[in-house]
Amino acid sequence: MKSLHEGTLNPKHCCKTDSSSPIRVLGSDCSEPGSSDTKNSKTSLWSGFFLSPFSIFETHSESKGCGKKGFSGRSNGWTQAVKRVMNGGSMRRIQERLLGLNKTGISSSTSDIWLLGVCYKISQEGSSSSDPVSCDGEAAFIEDFSSRILLTYRKGFDAIGNSKYTSDVNWGCMLRSSQMLVAQALIVHQLGRSWRKSSHKPLDKEYMEILHLFGDSEASAFSIHNLLQAGNGYDLAAGSWVGPYAMCRTWESLARCEREAMEHEHQSFPMAIYVVSGDEDGERGGAPVVCIEDASKLCFEFSKGQANWTPILLLVPLVLGLDKVNPRYIPLLGTTFTFPQSLGILGGRPGASTYIVGVQDEEAFYLDPHEVQLVVDVKGDNLETDTSSYHTNILRRVPLDSIDPSLAIGFYCKDKDDFDDFCNRASKLADLSKGAPLFTVTQARNISKASGNYEMSSDGGRIQQDGCSDVMPGNDAEDCTQEDDWQLL
């Protein structure tokens, strides 16, 4: 791994996208022919090695399915025990190393790195370039990455509700990943995107107050304890894994409960929240549609009628394939990190959620919640607290084509102009999607004339001008070219 540098971010070291600049789909011409076949063959070989013990036990168990109940129970128990060992943290790390799924450090590529809306120029090793943007881009990127809040498995906290769980090890990764995404939204809202963690004490009071919100007790507004309680209606329970869609709805529920219980000026969640879905809610809600009127209504309700627009958090749950991400979506996913409003992706490998924060070519950088740490009592007014366990300078990366197709993308818009800029970028990205957008934008739900051509409204929304439905494909969907049948929620 390359050496890590510390320093203060200089605006020259990075570049942000301009609202007038054209949207370019990332990764559209970065693939190397032949490389994927080699990678797949290696993965298949090692996968067979690690999966073979499971298949032996499962075959034996199934063959005895009509036999004695007690023997079958012991066999299933032994199978589950072996699986727990093989899927445990240490063994999982070994598998990732051998399979090549988990890499650390920055690759040898000199392509730009996009981290939550900020671009870093990476120089070639040994380059004689005197351009400070290229020479210092790597150090600035590492400083930015290590300033993002890391929330991992914790042990030793008070039992969750009526359960006996005092740790979320092996089941809380999706909750932790979602906490990191929301923490990033709060950091941008309170401190700005250019904020970097200070190496000196006392620490920023606003930063400590944000960390306190994600403490591991019922006293912390966004703790695992309170998330599980808010997610009862979506089958969230201690000890059980949850998917991105239910996680997004849980945050919506938690924010709503807090808004009803607290006065506006004392709310811990200082923004409206919009879970973007299709015309029909639920897991089969169709392609997500950002409706400008819906967003406006949510902001008005959040302010309790005091303002027409407020800061807003958008969560877009997606299913982009069956067992893997459809390749057509990979460049589009990468391009979302160029949006200034980007909060990254809630997702990761199948059964192991992570918080994806950046991309370079077709690899993603992520924060990993799967490290077990002791609980830390973080108080908002203690500016001398050791917060080192909430950050990491270990750069982990994974190929975008290996992430779970079930994921959620996050965006934060600070005001109406920022939201209009987001809608403009999202519409341009949809235009470049060749008929298979991640999501679309419309002014109102009753405007459902759609598909390939778009016209921007005065509010920054896209009104589609074609014959296919903008919100939900109906019986005429067969007439639309390149209709996407992968994207079901």
PDB file of C-alpha atoms in Angstrom, residues 152-158 166-168 176 214-217 225 372-378 386 389-390:
ATOM      1  CA  THR A 152     -18.544  -0.429  12.405  1.00  0.00           C
ATOM      2  CA  TYR A 153     -19.760  -3.376  14.436  1.00  0.00           C
ATOM      3  CA  ARG A 154     -19.646  -2.582  18.149  1.00  0.00           C
ATOM      4  CA  LYS A 155     -19.804  -4.822  21.202  1.00  0.00           C
ATOM      5  CA  GLY A 156     -20.580  -4.111  24.828  1.00  0.00           C
ATOM      6  CA  PHE A 157     -23.531  -1.752  24.474  1.00  0.00           C
ATOM      7  CA  ASP A 158     -26.806  -1.975  26.401  1.00  0.00           C
ATOM      8  CA  THR A 166     -25.301  -6.369  23.202  1.00  0.00           C
ATOM      9  CA  SER A 167     -23.475  -6.455  19.882  1.00  0.00           C
ATOM     10  CA  ASP A 168     -24.407  -6.254  16.204  1.00  0.00           C
ATOM     11  CA  ARG A 176     -24.002   0.588   9.984  1.00  0.00           C
ATOM     12  CA  PHE A 214     -24.878   7.612  16.154  1.00  0.00           C
ATOM     13  CA  GLY A 215     -23.900   6.354  19.595  1.00  0.00           C
ATOM     14  CA  ASP A 216     -24.925   2.879  20.673  1.00  0.00           C
ATOM     15  CA  SER A 217     -27.721   3.593  23.124  1.00  0.00           C
ATOM     16  CA  HIS A 225     -31.482   0.664  19.037  1.00  0.00           C
ATOM     17  CA  VAL A 372     -15.556  -5.339  15.602  1.00  0.00           C
ATOM     18  CA  GLN A 373     -14.764  -2.561  18.069  1.00  0.00           C
ATOM     19  CA  LEU A 374     -15.651  -1.840  21.673  1.00  0.00           C
ATOM     20  CA  VAL A 375     -18.471   0.619  22.272  1.00  0.00           C
ATOM     21  CA  VAL A 376     -17.363   4.230  22.772  1.00  0.00           C
ATOM     22  CA  ASP A 377     -19.329   6.721  24.858  1.00  0.00           C
ATOM     23  CA  VAL A 378     -19.264   9.839  22.692  1.00  0.00           C
ATOM     24  CA  ASP A 386     -10.643   9.859  21.204  1.00  0.00           C
ATOM     25  CA  SER A 389     -12.176   4.379  15.880  1.00  0.00           C
ATOM     26  CA  TYR A 390     -14.579   6.444  13.753  1.00  0.00           C
TER      27      TYR A 390
END
